Each structure stands twice: as structure tokens, then as C-alpha cells.
GROMACS .gro file of C-alpha atoms in nm:
model
  361
    1MET     CA    1  -1.838 -10.451   2.384
    2LYS     CA    2  -1.920 -10.084   2.428
    3VAL     CA    3  -2.222  -9.978   2.629
    4GLU     CA    4  -2.386  -9.637   2.646
    5LEU     CA    5  -2.670  -9.544   2.875
    6THR     CA    6  -3.015  -9.451   2.752
    7ASN     CA    7  -3.207  -9.152   2.884
    8GLU     CA    8  -3.451  -9.392   3.048
    9GLN     CA    9  -3.165  -9.555   3.238
   10ARG     CA   10  -3.018  -9.217   3.326
   11LYS     CA   11  -3.339  -9.119   3.507
   12TYR     CA   12  -3.317  -9.425   3.730
   13LEU     CA   13  -2.948  -9.360   3.799
   14GLY     CA   14  -3.004  -8.997   3.896
   15LEU     CA   15  -2.805  -8.872   3.596
   16GLU     CA   16  -2.884  -8.564   3.392
   17ILE     CA   17  -3.059  -8.672   3.073
   18ILE     CA   18  -2.938  -8.574   2.725
   19GLU     CA   19  -3.178  -8.323   2.573
   20PRO     CA   20  -3.296  -8.376   2.212
   21ASP     CA   21  -3.140  -8.052   2.089
   22TRP     CA   22  -2.794  -8.124   2.229
   23GLU     CA   23  -2.541  -8.196   1.956
   24ARG     CA   24  -2.331  -8.511   1.981
   25VAL     CA   25  -1.964  -8.486   1.878
   26GLU     CA   26  -1.710  -8.770   1.889
   27ILE     CA   27  -1.338  -8.706   1.922
   28PRO     CA   28  -1.042  -8.949   1.953
   29ASN     CA   29  -0.938  -9.010   2.310
   30ASN     CA   30  -0.617  -8.857   2.441
   31CYS     CA   31  -0.682  -8.930   2.805
   32VAL     CA   32  -0.430  -8.852   3.080
   33LYS     CA   33  -0.414  -9.221   3.177
   34PRO     CA   34  -0.222  -9.423   2.913
   35GLU     CA   35  -0.409  -9.741   3.001
   36LEU     CA   36  -0.735  -9.570   2.901
   37SER     CA   37  -0.602  -9.414   2.582
   38THR     CA   38  -0.791  -9.634   2.336
   39GLY     CA   39  -1.146  -9.541   2.252
   40LYS     CA   40  -1.325  -9.214   2.204
   41ASP     CA   41  -1.473  -8.924   2.394
   42ILE     CA   42  -1.835  -8.839   2.325
   43LEU     CA   43  -1.923  -8.476   2.384
   44PHE     CA   44  -2.270  -8.320   2.400
   45PHE     CA   45  -2.309  -7.950   2.332
   46ASP     CA   46  -2.596  -7.716   2.410
   47GLY     CA   47  -2.497  -7.445   2.167
   48ASP     CA   48  -2.142  -7.352   2.271
   49ILE     CA   49  -2.184  -7.499   2.620
   50LEU     CA   50  -2.029  -7.841   2.681
   51ARG     CA   51  -2.289  -8.025   2.892
   52LYS     CA   52  -2.190  -8.389   2.906
   53VAL     CA   53  -1.888  -8.609   2.834
   54ILE     CA   54  -1.881  -8.987   2.803
   55TRP     CA   55  -1.534  -9.134   2.825
   56LEU     CA   56  -1.577  -9.456   2.629
   57ARG     CA   57  -1.297  -9.715   2.603
   58ASP     CA   58  -1.242 -10.011   2.375
   59ASN     CA   59  -1.219 -10.242   2.679
   60GLY     CA   60  -1.578 -10.156   2.773
   61TYR     CA   61  -1.492  -9.906   3.047
   62PHE     CA   62  -1.684  -9.583   3.047
   63LEU     CA   63  -1.742  -9.281   3.264
   64GLU     CA   64  -2.028  -9.036   3.217
   65ASN     CA   65  -1.991  -8.685   3.360
   66SER     CA   66  -2.196  -8.365   3.344
   67TYR     CA   67  -2.029  -8.029   3.282
   68ASN     CA   68  -2.121  -7.668   3.224
   69LEU     CA   69  -1.822  -7.541   3.027
   70ARG     CA   70  -1.832  -7.250   2.787
   71THR     CA   71  -1.640  -7.301   2.461
   72GLN     CA   72  -1.525  -7.057   2.193
   73ASP     CA   73  -1.366  -7.041   1.849
   74ASN     CA   74  -1.615  -7.281   1.693
   75ARG     CA   75  -1.591  -7.519   1.993
   76THR     CA   76  -1.218  -7.573   1.947
   77MET     CA   77  -1.125  -7.400   2.273
   78LEU     CA   78  -1.244  -7.407   2.634
   79ALA     CA   79  -1.320  -7.052   2.743
   80PRO     CA   80  -1.130  -6.929   3.053
   81LEU     CA   81  -1.311  -6.970   3.384
   82THR     CA   82  -1.176  -6.642   3.525
   83GLU     CA   83  -1.084  -6.302   3.385
   84ARG     CA   84  -0.715  -6.380   3.421
   85GLY     CA   85  -0.747  -6.725   3.268
   86LYS     CA   86  -0.654  -6.822   2.915
   87PRO     CA   87  -0.844  -7.034   2.663
   88LYS     CA   88  -0.737  -7.397   2.643
   89ARG     CA   89  -0.768  -7.638   2.356
   90LEU     CA   90  -1.076  -7.855   2.375
   91ASN     CA   91  -0.945  -8.208   2.425
   92GLY     CA   92  -0.979  -8.491   2.672
   93VAL     CA   93  -0.681  -8.387   2.882
   94ASN     CA   94  -0.807  -8.032   2.939
   95ILE     CA   95  -1.164  -8.141   2.999
   96GLN     CA   96  -1.046  -8.378   3.272
   97ARG     CA   97  -0.881  -8.084   3.444
   98CYS     CA   98  -1.222  -7.921   3.482
   99THR     CA   99  -1.462  -8.007   3.761
  100PRO     CA  100  -1.783  -8.193   3.669
  101TYR     CA  101  -2.102  -8.141   3.866
  102GLY     CA  102  -2.388  -8.357   3.987
  103MET     CA  103  -2.421  -8.731   3.941
  104TYR     CA  104  -2.179  -8.952   3.752
  105PHE     CA  105  -2.170  -9.317   3.647
  106ASP     CA  106  -1.840  -9.505   3.643
  107TYR     CA  107  -1.801  -9.859   3.510
  108GLU     CA  108  -1.470 -10.045   3.510
  109GLY     CA  109  -1.567 -10.397   3.607
  110GLY     CA  110  -1.723 -10.244   3.916
  111ILE     CA  111  -2.000  -9.984   3.919
  112LEU     CA  112  -1.993  -9.653   4.102
  113ILE     CA  113  -2.288  -9.413   4.115
  114ALA     CA  114  -2.194  -9.096   4.297
  115ASN     CA  115  -2.230  -8.718   4.314
  116TYR     CA  116  -1.937  -8.486   4.244
  117THR     CA  117  -2.112  -8.184   4.392
  118THR     CA  118  -2.186  -8.338   4.731
  119GLN     CA  119  -1.885  -8.574   4.733
  120ARG     CA  120  -2.117  -8.860   4.832
  121THR     CA  121  -2.162  -9.212   4.694
  122TYR     CA  122  -2.506  -9.356   4.622
  123TYR     CA  123  -2.400  -9.706   4.519
  124SER     CA  124  -2.076  -9.901   4.489
  125SER     CA  125  -2.092 -10.256   4.357
  126ALA     CA  126  -1.761 -10.333   4.531
  127PHE     CA  127  -1.899 -10.220   4.867
  128ALA     CA  128  -2.218 -10.418   4.802
  129GLY     CA  129  -2.001 -10.727   4.751
  130VAL     CA  130  -2.104 -10.771   4.387
  131PRO     CA  131  -1.843 -10.954   4.174
  132PHE     CA  132  -1.690 -10.770   3.881
  133LEU     CA  133  -1.918 -10.747   3.579
  134LYS     CA  134  -1.797 -10.811   3.228
  135PRO     CA  135  -1.910 -10.553   2.969
  136ARG     CA  136  -2.164 -10.797   2.824
  137GLU     CA  137  -2.316 -10.835   3.174
  138LEU     CA  138  -2.369 -10.464   3.226
  139PRO     CA  139  -2.695 -10.431   3.024
  140LYS     CA  140  -2.851 -10.707   3.236
  141PHE     CA  141  -2.742 -10.526   3.554
  142LEU     CA  142  -2.895 -10.201   3.431
  143ASP     CA  143  -3.222 -10.371   3.331
  144LYS     CA  144  -3.249 -10.524   3.678
  145TRP     CA  145  -3.166 -10.191   3.841
  146VAL     CA  146  -3.453 -10.022   3.658
  147ALA     CA  147  -3.695 -10.310   3.719
  148ASP     CA  148  -3.615 -10.322   4.091
  149THR     CA  149  -3.657  -9.947   4.141
  150THR     CA  150  -3.967  -9.866   4.345
  151ASP     CA  151  -4.133  -9.526   4.353
  152GLU     CA  152  -3.963  -9.469   4.687
  153ASP     CA  153  -3.623  -9.567   4.540
  154PHE     CA  154  -3.675  -9.330   4.247
  155GLU     CA  155  -3.759  -9.039   4.475
  156GLU     CA  156  -3.459  -9.120   4.692
  157ILE     CA  157  -3.203  -9.115   4.409
  158GLN     CA  158  -3.354  -8.798   4.262
  159ALA     CA  159  -3.326  -8.630   4.602
  160PHE     CA  160  -2.970  -8.759   4.632
  161ALA     CA  161  -2.886  -8.616   4.289
  162HIS     CA  162  -3.018  -8.268   4.364
  163THR     CA  163  -2.923  -8.216   4.727
  164LYS     CA  164  -2.665  -7.956   4.826
  165ARG     CA  165  -2.323  -8.031   4.967
  166ARG     CA  166  -2.320  -8.067   5.344
  167ARG     CA  167  -2.047  -8.027   5.603
  168CYS     CA  168  -2.121  -8.247   5.901
  169LYS     CA  169  -1.974  -8.264   6.248
  170TYR     CA  170  -1.857  -8.579   6.420
  171ARG     CA  171  -1.680  -8.678   6.742
  172GLU     CA  172  -1.534  -8.974   6.923
  173GLY     CA  173  -1.795  -9.219   7.041
  174ASP     CA  174  -2.034  -9.147   6.754
  175PHE     CA  175  -2.233  -9.434   6.611
  176PHE     CA  176  -2.286  -9.408   6.236
  177ARG     CA  177  -2.506  -9.563   5.970
  178PHE     CA  178  -2.425  -9.633   5.605
  179LYS     CA  179  -2.569  -9.829   5.314
  180TYR     CA  180  -2.413 -10.145   5.174
  181ASP     CA  181  -2.647 -10.139   4.877
  182ARG     CA  182  -2.988  -9.996   4.787
  183LYS     CA  183  -3.174 -10.170   5.070
  184ASN     CA  184  -2.934 -10.281   5.341
  185TYR     CA  185  -2.777 -10.071   5.614
  186GLY     CA  186  -2.463 -10.126   5.816
  187TYR     CA  187  -2.356  -9.958   6.139
  188GLY     CA  188  -2.022  -9.863   6.288
  189ARG     CA  189  -1.854  -9.642   6.543
  190ILE     CA  190  -1.586  -9.372   6.565
  191LEU     CA  191  -1.342  -9.491   6.831
  192PHE     CA  192  -1.066  -9.234   6.803
  193ASP     CA  193  -1.006  -8.890   6.647
  194VAL     CA  194  -0.630  -8.865   6.593
  195LYS     CA  195  -0.618  -8.493   6.508
  196LYS     CA  196  -0.817  -8.392   6.814
  197PHE     CA  197  -0.607  -8.618   7.037
  198VAL     CA  198  -0.280  -8.465   6.912
  199LYS     CA  199  -0.423  -8.112   6.929
  200ASP     CA  200  -0.515  -8.172   7.295
  201GLY     CA  201  -0.155  -8.269   7.371
  202GLY     CA  202  -0.169  -8.646   7.319
  203LYS     CA  203   0.137  -8.833   7.196
  204PHE     CA  204   0.080  -9.033   6.879
  205TRP     CA  205   0.298  -9.188   6.611
  206ASN     CA  206   0.152  -8.960   6.350
  207ILE     CA  207   0.245  -9.140   6.029
  208LEU     CA  208  -0.107  -9.144   5.885
  209MET     CA  209  -0.218  -8.921   5.597
  210GLY     CA  210  -0.512  -8.681   5.624
  211LYS     CA  211  -0.748  -8.636   5.918
  212ALA     CA  212  -0.740  -8.988   6.052
  213LEU     CA  213  -1.028  -9.150   6.237
  214CYS     CA  214  -1.023  -9.497   6.388
  215VAL     CA  215  -1.354  -9.669   6.312
  216SER     CA  216  -1.505 -10.013   6.348
  217VAL     CA  217  -1.804 -10.183   6.182
  218TYR     CA  218  -2.059 -10.396   6.365
  219TYR     CA  219  -2.178 -10.743   6.273
  220ILE     CA  220  -2.512 -10.628   6.137
  221ILE     CA  221  -2.673 -10.603   5.792
  222THR     CA  222  -3.031 -10.486   5.809
  223GLU     CA  223  -3.305 -10.298   5.626
  224ASN     CA  224  -3.380 -10.114   5.951
  225PRO     CA  225  -3.246  -9.757   5.938
  226ASN     CA  226  -3.322  -9.697   6.305
  227VAL     CA  227  -3.132  -9.956   6.509
  228ASN     CA  228  -3.078  -9.805   6.856
  229ILE     CA  229  -2.727  -9.763   6.994
  230GLU     CA  230  -2.798  -9.979   7.299
  231ASP     CA  231  -2.850 -10.277   7.069
  232LEU     CA  232  -2.543 -10.190   6.864
  233GLN     CA  233  -2.320 -10.196   7.171
  234THR     CA  234  -2.405 -10.564   7.226
  235LEU     CA  235  -2.275 -10.665   6.882
  236GLN     CA  236  -1.934 -10.791   6.781
  237SER     CA  237  -1.723 -10.575   6.549
  238CYS     CA  238  -1.480 -10.625   6.266
  239PRO     CA  239  -1.122 -10.515   6.344
  240SER     CA  240  -1.099 -10.138   6.352
  241THR     CA  241  -0.917  -9.939   6.085
  242TYR     CA  242  -0.799  -9.583   6.019
  243ILE     CA  243  -0.978  -9.389   5.748
  244MET     CA  244  -0.981  -9.025   5.644
  245ASP     CA  245  -1.271  -8.817   5.768
  246ASN     CA  246  -1.423  -8.729   5.427
  247ARG     CA  247  -1.712  -8.978   5.447
  248PHE     CA  248  -1.822  -8.826   5.776
  249PHE     CA  249  -1.751  -8.465   5.683
  250TYR     CA  250  -1.976  -8.484   5.373
  251GLY     CA  251  -2.242  -8.703   5.533
  252ASP     CA  252  -2.192  -9.036   5.354
  253TYR     CA  253  -2.175  -9.199   5.697
  254GLU     CA  254  -2.460  -9.054   5.904
  255ILE     CA  255  -2.426  -9.004   6.280
  256VAL     CA  256  -2.707  -9.173   6.476
  257GLY     CA  257  -2.595  -9.140   6.840
  258ASN     CA  258  -2.305  -9.113   7.082
  259ALA     CA  259  -2.174  -9.283   7.395
  260PRO     CA  260  -1.838  -9.291   7.575
  261VAL     CA  261  -1.579  -9.516   7.408
  262PRO     CA  262  -1.495  -9.815   7.631
  263GLU     CA  263  -1.142  -9.838   7.769
  264ASN     CA  264  -1.087 -10.177   7.607
  265ALA     CA  265  -1.174 -10.056   7.256
  266ASP     CA  266  -0.995 -10.222   6.964
  267TYR     CA  267  -0.729 -10.008   6.795
  268PRO     CA  268  -0.488 -10.089   6.509
  269ILE     CA  269  -0.129 -10.151   6.617
  270MET     CA  270   0.163  -9.974   6.450
  271TYR     CA  271   0.511 -10.103   6.528
  272GLY     CA  272   0.849 -10.056   6.365
  273ARG     CA  273   1.151  -9.836   6.321
  274SER     CA  274   1.089  -9.463   6.311
  275ILE     CA  275   1.045  -9.342   5.955
  276SER     CA  276   1.166  -8.991   6.039
  277ALA     CA  277   1.499  -8.915   5.873
  278LEU     CA  278   1.578  -8.678   6.162
  279ASP     CA  279   1.503  -8.930   6.436
  280LYS     CA  280   1.528  -9.280   6.295
  281ASP     CA  281   1.730  -9.459   6.561
  282LYS     CA  282   1.435  -9.576   6.768
  283ILE     CA  283   1.159  -9.834   6.765
  284CYS     CA  284   0.804  -9.701   6.787
  285PHE     CA  285   0.482  -9.861   6.907
  286CYS     CA  286   0.135  -9.708   6.885
  287ARG     CA  287  -0.200  -9.859   6.974
  288GLY     CA  288  -0.470  -9.594   6.982
  289ARG     CA  289  -0.385  -9.348   7.259
  290ASP     CA  290  -0.092  -9.557   7.381
  291TYR     CA  291   0.239  -9.450   7.225
  292ARG     CA  292   0.579  -9.584   7.330
  293GLU     CA  293   0.932  -9.577   7.194
  294ILE     CA  294   1.265  -9.738   7.278
  295PRO     CA  295   1.618  -9.687   7.141
  296LEU     CA  296   1.708  -9.896   6.839
  297GLU     CA  297   2.050  -9.962   6.989
  298GLY     CA  298   2.044 -10.263   7.214
  299ASN     CA  299   1.697 -10.374   7.103
  300GLU     CA  300   1.606 -10.619   6.830
  301ILE     CA  301   1.336 -10.513   6.586
  302LEU     CA  302   1.117 -10.774   6.420
  303SER     CA  303   1.212 -10.844   6.059
  304THR     CA  304   0.850 -10.838   5.938
  305ASN     CA  305   0.714 -10.492   5.860
  306PHE     CA  306   0.437 -10.415   6.109
  307ILE     CA  307   0.427 -10.037   6.066
  308ASN     CA  308   0.067 -10.076   5.940
  309ASN     CA  309   0.031  -9.710   5.845
  310GLY     CA  310  -0.210  -9.759   5.554
  311ILE     CA  311  -0.516  -9.537   5.550
  312SER     CA  312  -0.807  -9.532   5.306
  313TRP     CA  313  -1.095  -9.309   5.202
  314SER     CA  314  -1.360  -9.556   5.316
  315LEU     CA  315  -1.426  -9.868   5.520
  316ASN     CA  316  -1.211 -10.174   5.454
  317ILE     CA  317  -1.503 -10.418   5.442
  318ASN     CA  318  -1.796 -10.495   5.214
  319LYS     CA  319  -2.134 -10.661   5.254
  320THR     CA  320  -2.012 -11.008   5.154
  321LEU     CA  321  -1.720 -11.002   5.398
  322VAL     CA  322  -1.938 -10.891   5.691
  323GLU     CA  323  -2.192 -11.160   5.605
  324LYS     CA  324  -1.915 -11.418   5.630
  325CYS     CA  325  -1.802 -11.281   5.967
  326ILE     CA  326  -2.158 -11.289   6.099
  327GLU     CA  327  -2.204 -11.647   5.979
  328ALA     CA  328  -1.872 -11.759   6.130
  329GLY     CA  329  -1.920 -11.560   6.450
  330THR     CA  330  -1.553 -11.458   6.435
  331ASN     CA  331  -1.321 -11.226   6.243
  332GLU     CA  332  -1.146 -11.518   6.073
  333PRO     CA  333  -1.303 -11.435   5.731
  334PHE     CA  334  -1.178 -11.077   5.772
  335TRP     CA  335  -0.823 -11.188   5.844
  336ASN     CA  336  -0.833 -11.432   5.553
  337VAL     CA  337  -0.890 -11.133   5.324
  338HIS     CA  338  -0.688 -10.871   5.507
  339HIS     CA  339  -0.377 -11.081   5.563
  340ARG     CA  340  -0.149 -10.780   5.562
  341ASN     CA  341   0.099 -10.743   5.848
  342ASP     CA  342  -0.138 -10.646   6.127
  343LEU     CA  343  -0.021 -10.757   6.472
  344ARG     CA  344  -0.383 -10.817   6.575
  345ASN     CA  345  -0.410 -11.097   6.321
  346PRO     CA  346  -0.406 -11.426   6.518
  347VAL     CA  347  -0.135 -11.565   6.289
  348PHE     CA  348   0.099 -11.310   6.448
  349SER     CA  349   0.016 -11.395   6.811
  350ARG     CA  350   0.378 -11.491   6.883
  351GLU     CA  351   0.510 -11.167   6.732
  352LEU     CA  352   0.253 -10.963   6.926
  353ALA     CA  353   0.361 -11.122   7.254
  354LEU     CA  354   0.726 -11.035   7.178
  355VAL     CA  355   0.639 -10.675   7.091
  356LEU     CA  356   0.429 -10.622   7.404
  357LYS     CA  357   0.707 -10.763   7.622
  358GLN     CA  358   0.965 -10.546   7.445
  359MET     CA  359   0.752 -10.237   7.509
  360GLY     CA  360   0.698 -10.326   7.874
  361MET     CA  361   0.331 -10.399   7.839
   0.00000   0.00000   0.00000
């Protein structure tokens, strides 16, 4: 089942509407991703300007983007963006190499409503804990979205769609606020800034990609956007994780206060053989600011891989998972989902004790 948005729906999603005088053109899909290669691309032209593209797939997946691309040669070529550039054939592959602008809508079982220009996300069904939607269920979701939109919600998404890109500052100890869905807020904290720590001379097993921040999320889901940091500090947290700083840098996660990080803060544990080809004959251990290493020779390394150097673009929880942790009063629901090889997981208590002893802790 293939679904396209209506202009009425686009208004409530913050998307640019399709003007009556724009010409619709359909071309066969030749997408970069082979798994998405069946279907068609729907292009909308304002004269020779390509204004919108809908990537529509036979499996029901679609992505709607806005562009402002000049074409030439009877719309068969994309005009060069610079004086030194060369025209490129107008096809799906070359369009995807161009940068969209403004709001976009992405459906592939999950729903993502976000803004390319500001690099911020307005709504993610996965983060809201909503189960995957089949294509036939999408119209019902959209109808409910429109029906549930208040005047305040409408003004909010329109402001979100037309705001300018921001570059925000952050630091260790910051408390931050984010949205699980349209109504409910969550709160978390930045516990550790790896780049700053290393820059200031700290020793760290730096095997994480990007500008890594260690963050944790509190046991709270609320419609209150103004929870004070004193109350937050009394709450339990989900296990901390490393994420890249993009969500903070562009303002997706908003800073709401700061306080010194406690000495007993929770940090992910990384343990294993050095992955450096130049210095591999040692065992490394890193827990936040505490880095240690011992020679591989004469020491036994655990067979299970506990390097734990994964890093993501966003938080590793969602609304449903945090609700379960709050209800249980423990992180057991978290560990049931995130059963990867993390030495903090209670199932590895024996291994953790061996590692700490081995490292003289």
C-alpha cells in the first residue's frame, strides 16, 4: 500500500505544501540503496526549479524532502551549484547527493519528522516508544495526529519548521531536557566530556568516534517543562551511555541548569585488549576518568568482549523503556533490552569482580 501526504496533513507536520501550479513528474527509481530500488520518485517543479521530491517505494516506505535546485536542458539536467561545477543528469542518485532544506517526513515502519536545516528532530515514533506501523496503519496515525493537534501544537511545529540553525554550548554537569513525544518531557545529565578531558591532559582509552559525551537519563516522564535541578538530583537514572555531541550542539537537548558532577557518578566500563596495531600487547580498562592498563603477557584476558566502544547519535532509551524502569524501580528492564556485553550489567557481576581485582581496584 502506497501512501502520499495531502497538503492538509503537510501543514500539521510542518512540511512545505505543494503549490497548485507546481508540475508533478514521475520517474522510475534508481536509488543509491538497492533495497529501496523498487518504486518511483515523484518530482514537483516550479518552472525549472525542483522544489520537492517524494521517494515512494513499493513496500510502502516513503520520504518527502524539499529542495531548491535549478535544472536545465528541459529539466533533464541539474544545473551546477558553483561556477566551476558541471551539470549532472537529473535522476534519483544525483538528487540524493544534493542537500534538502527545511522539514522532512520519513516513514519506514517508524516515523521521523525532522528539520534538515536545523539538524533537529521534532518527533520520532521509535523514541516515543510507538510500535512499528504497517503501511495500512499510517493513514490512521496521520488522522489522529491532525485531530490531536491543538492551536498551541500547530504554532509550535510551524515555529520549529522555520527557525534558524543554532549552535549551542554545553559543559559537564549540565542538566538537559528533551521530548519523548509531542507532550511528554524527559530529563538527563552530561556527566563527562571526553574531548575536554583529553585536551586538559587526562588519560582516556579514546576508542570512541566523534565528540563523545557521557550522559544519563532520569526516571521521569512529565508534561512539566520546568522541573528544577534540585528535584532531578533526587531521581534514579538509567545506566549512562556515550553519545556524540550533535544533539546538544544543535539544541535538540536543551540545557536547563548545571551543578558539579558527583564523584560516584555512573560511567560505562570499557575493558579488553588494546585495538591499536602499534601497541596491542596490553589490556586496557577505562571507566570515565579512570584509565588503567597492564601488560598482556602474564595476565589473562576475559574471553567475552567487553570493549563496549559503541557510540550513537542519540540516547539509547525510549519512553516505553523508561516507563518500565520507573514502574520496576530498577534498571532491570533496561538490561533486559540492552543485554550487550556491558560489565555494569548484573549478569556480569562475577566478571566485573575479576576485572576490578586484575586492575588493582
